[in-house]
Coordinates of C-alpha atoms and ligand atoms in Angstrom, one line a residue:
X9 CA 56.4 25.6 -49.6
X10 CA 54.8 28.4 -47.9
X11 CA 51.2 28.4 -49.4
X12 CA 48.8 26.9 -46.7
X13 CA 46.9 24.6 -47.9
X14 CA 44.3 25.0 -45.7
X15 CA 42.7 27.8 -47.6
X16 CA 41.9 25.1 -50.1
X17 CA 38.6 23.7 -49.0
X18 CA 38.1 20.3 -47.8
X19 CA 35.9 19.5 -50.8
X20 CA 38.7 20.8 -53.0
X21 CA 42.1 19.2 -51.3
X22 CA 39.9 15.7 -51.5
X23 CA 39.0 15.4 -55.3
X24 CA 40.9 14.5 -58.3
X25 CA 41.2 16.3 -61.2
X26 CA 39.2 15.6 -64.2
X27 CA 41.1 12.8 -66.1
X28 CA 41.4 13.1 -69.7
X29 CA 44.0 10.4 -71.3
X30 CA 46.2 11.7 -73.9
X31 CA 44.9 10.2 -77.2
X32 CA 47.6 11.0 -79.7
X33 CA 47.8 9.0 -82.8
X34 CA 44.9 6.9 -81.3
X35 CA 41.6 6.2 -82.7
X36 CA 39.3 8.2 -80.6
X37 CA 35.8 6.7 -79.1
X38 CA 35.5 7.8 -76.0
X39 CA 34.1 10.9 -75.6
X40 CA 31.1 11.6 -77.7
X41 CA 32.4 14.2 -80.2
X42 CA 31.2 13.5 -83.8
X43 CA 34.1 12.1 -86.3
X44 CA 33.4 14.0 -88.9
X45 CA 34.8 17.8 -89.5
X46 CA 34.2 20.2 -92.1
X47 CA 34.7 19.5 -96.0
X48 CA 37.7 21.8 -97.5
X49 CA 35.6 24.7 -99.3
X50 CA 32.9 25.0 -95.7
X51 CA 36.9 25.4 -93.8
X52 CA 37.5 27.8 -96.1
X53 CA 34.1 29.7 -95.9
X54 CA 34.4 29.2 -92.0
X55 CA 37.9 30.8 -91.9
X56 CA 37.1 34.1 -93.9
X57 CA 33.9 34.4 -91.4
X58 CA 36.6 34.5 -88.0
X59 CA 39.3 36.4 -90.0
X60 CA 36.5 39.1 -89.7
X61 CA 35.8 38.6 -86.1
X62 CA 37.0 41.7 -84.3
X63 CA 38.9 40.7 -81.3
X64 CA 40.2 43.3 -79.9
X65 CA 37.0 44.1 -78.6
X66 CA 34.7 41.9 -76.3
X67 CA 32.1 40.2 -77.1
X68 CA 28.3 41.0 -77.1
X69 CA 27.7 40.2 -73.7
X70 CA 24.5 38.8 -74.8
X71 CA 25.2 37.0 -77.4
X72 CA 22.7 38.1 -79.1
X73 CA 22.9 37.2 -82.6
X74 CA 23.8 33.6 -81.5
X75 CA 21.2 33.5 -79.3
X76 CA 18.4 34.6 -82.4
X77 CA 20.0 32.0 -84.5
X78 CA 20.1 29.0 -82.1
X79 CA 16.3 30.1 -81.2
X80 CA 15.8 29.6 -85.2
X81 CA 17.1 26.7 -85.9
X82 CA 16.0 24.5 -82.8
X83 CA 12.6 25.9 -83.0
X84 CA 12.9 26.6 -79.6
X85 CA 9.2 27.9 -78.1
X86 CA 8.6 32.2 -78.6
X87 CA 8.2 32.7 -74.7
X88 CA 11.3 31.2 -73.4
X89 CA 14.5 32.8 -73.0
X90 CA 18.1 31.4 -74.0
X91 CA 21.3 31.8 -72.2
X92 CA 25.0 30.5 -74.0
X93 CA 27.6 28.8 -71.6
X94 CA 31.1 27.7 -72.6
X95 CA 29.5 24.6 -73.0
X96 CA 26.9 22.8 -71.1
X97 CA 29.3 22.3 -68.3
X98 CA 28.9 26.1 -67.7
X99 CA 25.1 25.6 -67.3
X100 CA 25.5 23.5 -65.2
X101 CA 27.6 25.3 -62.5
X102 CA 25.3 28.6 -63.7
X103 CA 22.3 26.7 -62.5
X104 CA 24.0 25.7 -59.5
X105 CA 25.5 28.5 -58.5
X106 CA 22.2 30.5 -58.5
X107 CA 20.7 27.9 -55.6
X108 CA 23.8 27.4 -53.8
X109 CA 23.0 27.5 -50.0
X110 CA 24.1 25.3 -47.3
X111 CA 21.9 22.5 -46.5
X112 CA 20.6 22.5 -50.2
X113 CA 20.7 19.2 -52.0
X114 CA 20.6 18.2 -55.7
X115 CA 19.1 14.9 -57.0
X116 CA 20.0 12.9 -59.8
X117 CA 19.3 9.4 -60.6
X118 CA 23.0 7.4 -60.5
X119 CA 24.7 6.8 -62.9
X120 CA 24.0 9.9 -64.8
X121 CA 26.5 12.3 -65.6
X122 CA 29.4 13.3 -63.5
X123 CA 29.0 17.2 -63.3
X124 CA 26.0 16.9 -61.5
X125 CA 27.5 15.5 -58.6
X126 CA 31.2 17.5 -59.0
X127 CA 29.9 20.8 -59.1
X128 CA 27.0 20.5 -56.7
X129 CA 29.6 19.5 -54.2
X130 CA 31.9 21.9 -55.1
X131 CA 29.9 24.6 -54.2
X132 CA 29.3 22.8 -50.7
X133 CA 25.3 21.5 -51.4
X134 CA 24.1 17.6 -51.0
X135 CA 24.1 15.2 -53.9
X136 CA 21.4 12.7 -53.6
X137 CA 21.9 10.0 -56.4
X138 CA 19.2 7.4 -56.7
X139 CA 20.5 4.5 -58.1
X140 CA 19.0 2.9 -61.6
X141 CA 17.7 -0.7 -61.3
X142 CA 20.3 -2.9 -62.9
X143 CA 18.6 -3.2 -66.6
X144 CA 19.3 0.9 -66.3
X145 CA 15.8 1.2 -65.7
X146 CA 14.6 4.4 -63.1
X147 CA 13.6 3.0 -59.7
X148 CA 10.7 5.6 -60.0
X149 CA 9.2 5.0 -56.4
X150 CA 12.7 5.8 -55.1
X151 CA 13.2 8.9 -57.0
X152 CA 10.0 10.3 -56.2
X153 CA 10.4 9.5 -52.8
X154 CA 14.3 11.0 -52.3
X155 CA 12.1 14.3 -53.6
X156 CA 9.6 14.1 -50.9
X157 CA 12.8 13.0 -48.1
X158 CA 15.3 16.0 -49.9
X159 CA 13.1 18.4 -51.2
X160 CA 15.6 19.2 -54.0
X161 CA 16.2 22.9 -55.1
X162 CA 17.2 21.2 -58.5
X163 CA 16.9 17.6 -59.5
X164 CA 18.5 16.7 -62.8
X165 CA 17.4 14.6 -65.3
X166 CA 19.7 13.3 -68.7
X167 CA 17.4 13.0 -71.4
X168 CA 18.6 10.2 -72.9
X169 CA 21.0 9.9 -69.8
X170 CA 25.0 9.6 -70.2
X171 CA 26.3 6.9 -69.6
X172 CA 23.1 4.3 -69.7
X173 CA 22.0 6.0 -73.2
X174 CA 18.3 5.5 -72.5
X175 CA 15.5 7.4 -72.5
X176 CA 13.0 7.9 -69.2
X177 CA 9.3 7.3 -69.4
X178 CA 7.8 10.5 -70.2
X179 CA 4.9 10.5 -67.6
X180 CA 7.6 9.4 -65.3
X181 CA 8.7 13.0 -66.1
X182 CA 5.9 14.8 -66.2
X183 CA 5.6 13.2 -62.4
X184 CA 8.5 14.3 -61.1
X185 CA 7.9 18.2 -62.4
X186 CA 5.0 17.8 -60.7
X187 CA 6.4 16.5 -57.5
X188 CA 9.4 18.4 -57.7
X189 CA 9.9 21.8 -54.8
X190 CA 12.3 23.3 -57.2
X191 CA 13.4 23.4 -60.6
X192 CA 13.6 20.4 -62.9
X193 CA 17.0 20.6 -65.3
X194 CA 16.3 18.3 -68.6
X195 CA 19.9 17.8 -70.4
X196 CA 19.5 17.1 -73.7
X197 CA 23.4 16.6 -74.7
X198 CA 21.6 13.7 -76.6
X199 CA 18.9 15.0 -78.2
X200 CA 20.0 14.9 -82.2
X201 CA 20.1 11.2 -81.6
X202 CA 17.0 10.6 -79.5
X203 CA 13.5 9.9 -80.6
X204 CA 12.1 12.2 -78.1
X205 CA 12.9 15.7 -76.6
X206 CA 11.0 16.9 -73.6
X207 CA 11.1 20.6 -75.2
X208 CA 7.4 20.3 -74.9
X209 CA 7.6 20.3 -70.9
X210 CA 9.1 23.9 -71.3
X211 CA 6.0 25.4 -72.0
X212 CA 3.4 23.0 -69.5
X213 CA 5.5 24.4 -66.2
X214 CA 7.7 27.1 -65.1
X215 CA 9.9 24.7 -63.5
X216 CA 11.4 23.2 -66.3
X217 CA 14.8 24.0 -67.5
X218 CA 16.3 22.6 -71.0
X219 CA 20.1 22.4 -71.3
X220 CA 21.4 21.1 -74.9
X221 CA 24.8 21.2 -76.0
X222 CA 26.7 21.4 -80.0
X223 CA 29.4 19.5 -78.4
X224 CA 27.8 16.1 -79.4
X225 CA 26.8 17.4 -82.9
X226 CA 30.5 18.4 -84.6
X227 CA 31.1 21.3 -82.5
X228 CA 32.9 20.0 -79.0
X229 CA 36.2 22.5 -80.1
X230 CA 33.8 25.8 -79.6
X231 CA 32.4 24.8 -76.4
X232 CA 29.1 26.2 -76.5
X233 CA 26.1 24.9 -74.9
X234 CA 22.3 26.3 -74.4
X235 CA 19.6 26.7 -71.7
X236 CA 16.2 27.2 -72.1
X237 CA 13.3 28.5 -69.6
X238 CA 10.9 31.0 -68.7
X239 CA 12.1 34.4 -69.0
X240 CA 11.8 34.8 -64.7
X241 CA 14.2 32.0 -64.8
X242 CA 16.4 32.9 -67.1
X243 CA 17.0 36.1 -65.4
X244 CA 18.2 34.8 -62.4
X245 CA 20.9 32.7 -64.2
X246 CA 21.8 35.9 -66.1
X247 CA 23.1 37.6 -62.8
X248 CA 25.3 34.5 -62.3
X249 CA 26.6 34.3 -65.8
X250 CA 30.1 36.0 -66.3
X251 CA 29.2 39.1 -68.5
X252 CA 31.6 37.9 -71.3
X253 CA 31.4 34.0 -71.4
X254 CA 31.2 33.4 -74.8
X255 CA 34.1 34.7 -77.1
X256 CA 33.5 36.1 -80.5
X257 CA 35.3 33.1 -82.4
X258 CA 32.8 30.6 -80.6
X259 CA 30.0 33.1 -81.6
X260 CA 31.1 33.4 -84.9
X261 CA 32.1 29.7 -85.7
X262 CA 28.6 28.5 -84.0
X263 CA 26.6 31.1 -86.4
X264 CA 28.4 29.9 -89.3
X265 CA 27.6 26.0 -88.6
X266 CA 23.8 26.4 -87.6
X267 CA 23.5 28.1 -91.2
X268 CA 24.9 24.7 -92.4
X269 CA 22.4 22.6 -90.5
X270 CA 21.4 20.5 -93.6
X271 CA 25.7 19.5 -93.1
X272 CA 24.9 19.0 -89.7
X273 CA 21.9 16.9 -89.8
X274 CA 23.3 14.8 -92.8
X275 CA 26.5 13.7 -90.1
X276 CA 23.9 12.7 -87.6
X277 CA 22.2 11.3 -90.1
X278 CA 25.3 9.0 -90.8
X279 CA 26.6 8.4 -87.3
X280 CA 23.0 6.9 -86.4
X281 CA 23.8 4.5 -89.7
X282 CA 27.3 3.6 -88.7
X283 CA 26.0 2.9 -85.2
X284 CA 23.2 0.7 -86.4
X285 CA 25.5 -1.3 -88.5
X286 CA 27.8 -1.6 -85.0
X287 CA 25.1 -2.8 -83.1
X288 CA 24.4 -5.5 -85.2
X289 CA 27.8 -6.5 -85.2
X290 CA 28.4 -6.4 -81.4
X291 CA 24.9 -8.3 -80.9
X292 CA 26.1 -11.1 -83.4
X293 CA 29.4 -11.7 -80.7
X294 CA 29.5 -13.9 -78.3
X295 CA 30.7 -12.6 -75.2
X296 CA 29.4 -9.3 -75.5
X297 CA 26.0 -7.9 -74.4
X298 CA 25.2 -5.0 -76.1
X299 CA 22.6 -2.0 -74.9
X300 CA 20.0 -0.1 -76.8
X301 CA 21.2 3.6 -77.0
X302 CA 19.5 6.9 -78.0
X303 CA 22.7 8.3 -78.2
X304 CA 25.6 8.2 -80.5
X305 CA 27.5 5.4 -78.3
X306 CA 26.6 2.7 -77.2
X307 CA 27.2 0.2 -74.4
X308 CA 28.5 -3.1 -74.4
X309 CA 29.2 -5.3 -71.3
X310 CA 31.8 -7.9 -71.5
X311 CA 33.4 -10.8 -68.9
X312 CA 36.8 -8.6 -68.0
X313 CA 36.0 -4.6 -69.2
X314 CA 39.9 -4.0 -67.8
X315 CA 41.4 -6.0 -70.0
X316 CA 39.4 -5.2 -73.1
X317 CA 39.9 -1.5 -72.6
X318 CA 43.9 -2.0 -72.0
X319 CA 44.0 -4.3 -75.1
X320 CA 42.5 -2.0 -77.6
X321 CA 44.2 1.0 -76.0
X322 CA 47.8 -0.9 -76.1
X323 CA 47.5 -3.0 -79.0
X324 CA 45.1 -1.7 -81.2
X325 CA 45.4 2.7 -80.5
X326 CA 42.0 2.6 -79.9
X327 CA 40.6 4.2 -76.9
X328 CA 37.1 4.0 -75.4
X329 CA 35.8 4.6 -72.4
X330 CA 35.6 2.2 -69.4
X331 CA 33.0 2.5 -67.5
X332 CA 33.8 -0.5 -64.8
X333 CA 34.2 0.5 -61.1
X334 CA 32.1 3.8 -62.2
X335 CA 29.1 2.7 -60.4
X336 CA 27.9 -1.5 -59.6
X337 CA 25.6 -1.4 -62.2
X338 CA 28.3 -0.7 -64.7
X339 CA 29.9 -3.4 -63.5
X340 CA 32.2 -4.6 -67.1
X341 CA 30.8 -2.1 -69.5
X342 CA 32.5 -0.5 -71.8
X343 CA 31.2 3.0 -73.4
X344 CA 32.4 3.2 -77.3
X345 CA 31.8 6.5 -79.2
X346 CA 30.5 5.7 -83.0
X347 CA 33.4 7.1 -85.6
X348 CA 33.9 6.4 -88.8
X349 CA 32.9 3.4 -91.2
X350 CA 37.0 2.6 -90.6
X351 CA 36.8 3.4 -87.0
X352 CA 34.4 1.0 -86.4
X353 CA 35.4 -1.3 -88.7
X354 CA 39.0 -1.7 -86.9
X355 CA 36.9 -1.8 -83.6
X356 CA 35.2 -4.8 -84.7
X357 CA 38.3 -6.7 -86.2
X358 CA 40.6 -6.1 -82.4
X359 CA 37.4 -7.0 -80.5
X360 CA 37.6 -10.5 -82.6
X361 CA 41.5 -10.8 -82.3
X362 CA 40.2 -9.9 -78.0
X363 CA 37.7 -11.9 -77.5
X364 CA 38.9 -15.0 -80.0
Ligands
LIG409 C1 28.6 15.7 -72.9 C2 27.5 16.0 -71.9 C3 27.3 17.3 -71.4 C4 28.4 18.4 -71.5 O1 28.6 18.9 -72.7 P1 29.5 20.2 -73.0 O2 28.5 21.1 -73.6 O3 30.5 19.7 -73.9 O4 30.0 20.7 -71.7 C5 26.3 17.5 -70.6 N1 25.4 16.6 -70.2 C6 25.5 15.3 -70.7 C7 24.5 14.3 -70.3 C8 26.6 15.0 -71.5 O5 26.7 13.7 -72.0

């Protein structure tokens, strides 16, 4: 080996790589993405729509038409500007990217989702997580005190928050923009599950910034995720976005879904069925405690998450997501995805042959 591997930084040489497990032939709960694809004649529709898209040239850089449709059908407010990322993962490092200094540091409360953390780091700034009480509850006098002690250039908030599904108290928010040096990122991966949407705090204060995401609403395979702000803002990010970022199939394929969003909302409509009628299942069991969610998963503790997880992945081909050593408060949970009616049903029958 001649490479030195030293050019790596330290940051770099220490992680791990983003696991995913391989899921063939398994039932698939674990990562958020809805169960339910297109009927045969929208395939069809969608297919003649790409079999048009012209690919040997690049895309609009600014996605424009996407953007105009998006801004449409989300209602998004008149005076705030939209930028696309290959998903909301892309915003995220965007966002980052355009603050990046040393000495810097990005808050969060912990758990919350992972990318916060990863790419702040990656791109050598401090991540300060303050840690949820143990009902998942925000330790509000803590947060708002790491903001005075950090002075944060960004402080994220998931709205509801992946993994603990919940939503924070609205004044809570409105308290922490207010507090807040720098700019306050809202993720609303969540948000065609939630009762609530902060979209309302875009216009009351320049610092806030809305990310959303298709991924959880029958469109993880495009990856395409939006961010919302003042137009100031926005063209900041625009200088850190890659010119090209969004390919003409993704732009394509996401126009031609948002002009199905009665399809759309009618899947979200069902998953937040199917997950009521799993909540009162799991509820009903002894030996499992299960959370309320604003999402579409939900959360269930049990007495050994390990062997739960390795029994429905190993005898059943199911696979969730298990959330134990993630962080203390997650101490034997267990993160489950809604699918389908069957999907859930042969959930519920091996967590009865599991737990007897
Ligand atoms: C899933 C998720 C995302 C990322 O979504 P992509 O658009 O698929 O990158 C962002 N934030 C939260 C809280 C999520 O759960």
């Amino acid at each position: 080996m001649t490479l030195n591997h030293n050019i790596f930084t330290s940051k770099v040489r220490s992680m791990q790589p983003y696991h995913v497990p391989s899921c063939g032939g398994m039932i698939k709960l674990d990562a958020m993405e809805s169960p339910y694809g297109l009927p045969a004649d929208m395939r069809e529709a969608l297919g003649n729509v790409l079999a048009l898209a012209t690919l040997n040239r690049y895309p609009n850089p600014h996605s424009t038409s996407t953007v105009a449709k998006i801004k449409q059908v989300f209602a998004l407010p008149a005076s705030c500007e939209v930028i696309l990322g290959n998903g909301s993962d892309e915003l995220i490092q965007i966002i980052l990217t355009a603050v990046a200094k040393p000495g810097t540091s990005v808050l969060s409360p912990t758990p919350s989702f992972v990318m916060y953390q990863q790419a702040a780091e990656l791109l050598g700034m401090n991540f300060v997580g303050v840690d949820l009480h143990a009902d998942f509850s925000i330790d509000a006098q803590a947060f708002l005190q790491a903001i005075k002690d950090h002075q944060p250039a960004v402080i994220f908030l998931a709205y509801p928050n992946n993994p603990t599904g919940m939503l924070l108290d609205k004044d809570f928010i409105r308290e922490v923009i207010a507090a807040a040096p720098g700019m306050v990122v809202i993720d609303e991966a969540y948000s065609a599950y939630a009762d609530d949407s902060a979209q309302d705090l875009l216009a009351s204060d320049d610092k806030v910034v809305l990310i959303r995401t298709l991924s959880k609403i029958g469109m993880a395979g495009i990856r395409l995720g939006y961010l919302v702000a003042q137009p100031e803002t926005v063209a900041q990010f625009e200088k850190v976005r890659m010119p090209y970022n969004i390919n003409r199939l993704t732009q394509a394929a996401a126009r031609f879904m948002l002009e199905q969003k009665s399809y759309l909302d009618e899947c979200v409509d069902k998953i937040l069925r199917e997950k009521a009628a799993l909540y009162q299942y799991l509820s009903a069991r002894e030996g499992v405690t299960v959370f309320a969610s604003q999402t579409n998963f939900l959360l269930i503790r049990v007495d050994d998450a390990n062997a739960v997880f390795e029994r429905l992945r190993d005898e059943h081909s199911i696979l969730i997501k298990n959330m134990h050593g993630y962080h203390p408060i997650l101490d034997n949970v267990l993160r489950i995805t809604v699918g389908r009616k069957k999907e859930n049903a042969k959930l519920c029958q091996a967590l009865s042959t599991i737990l007897g």
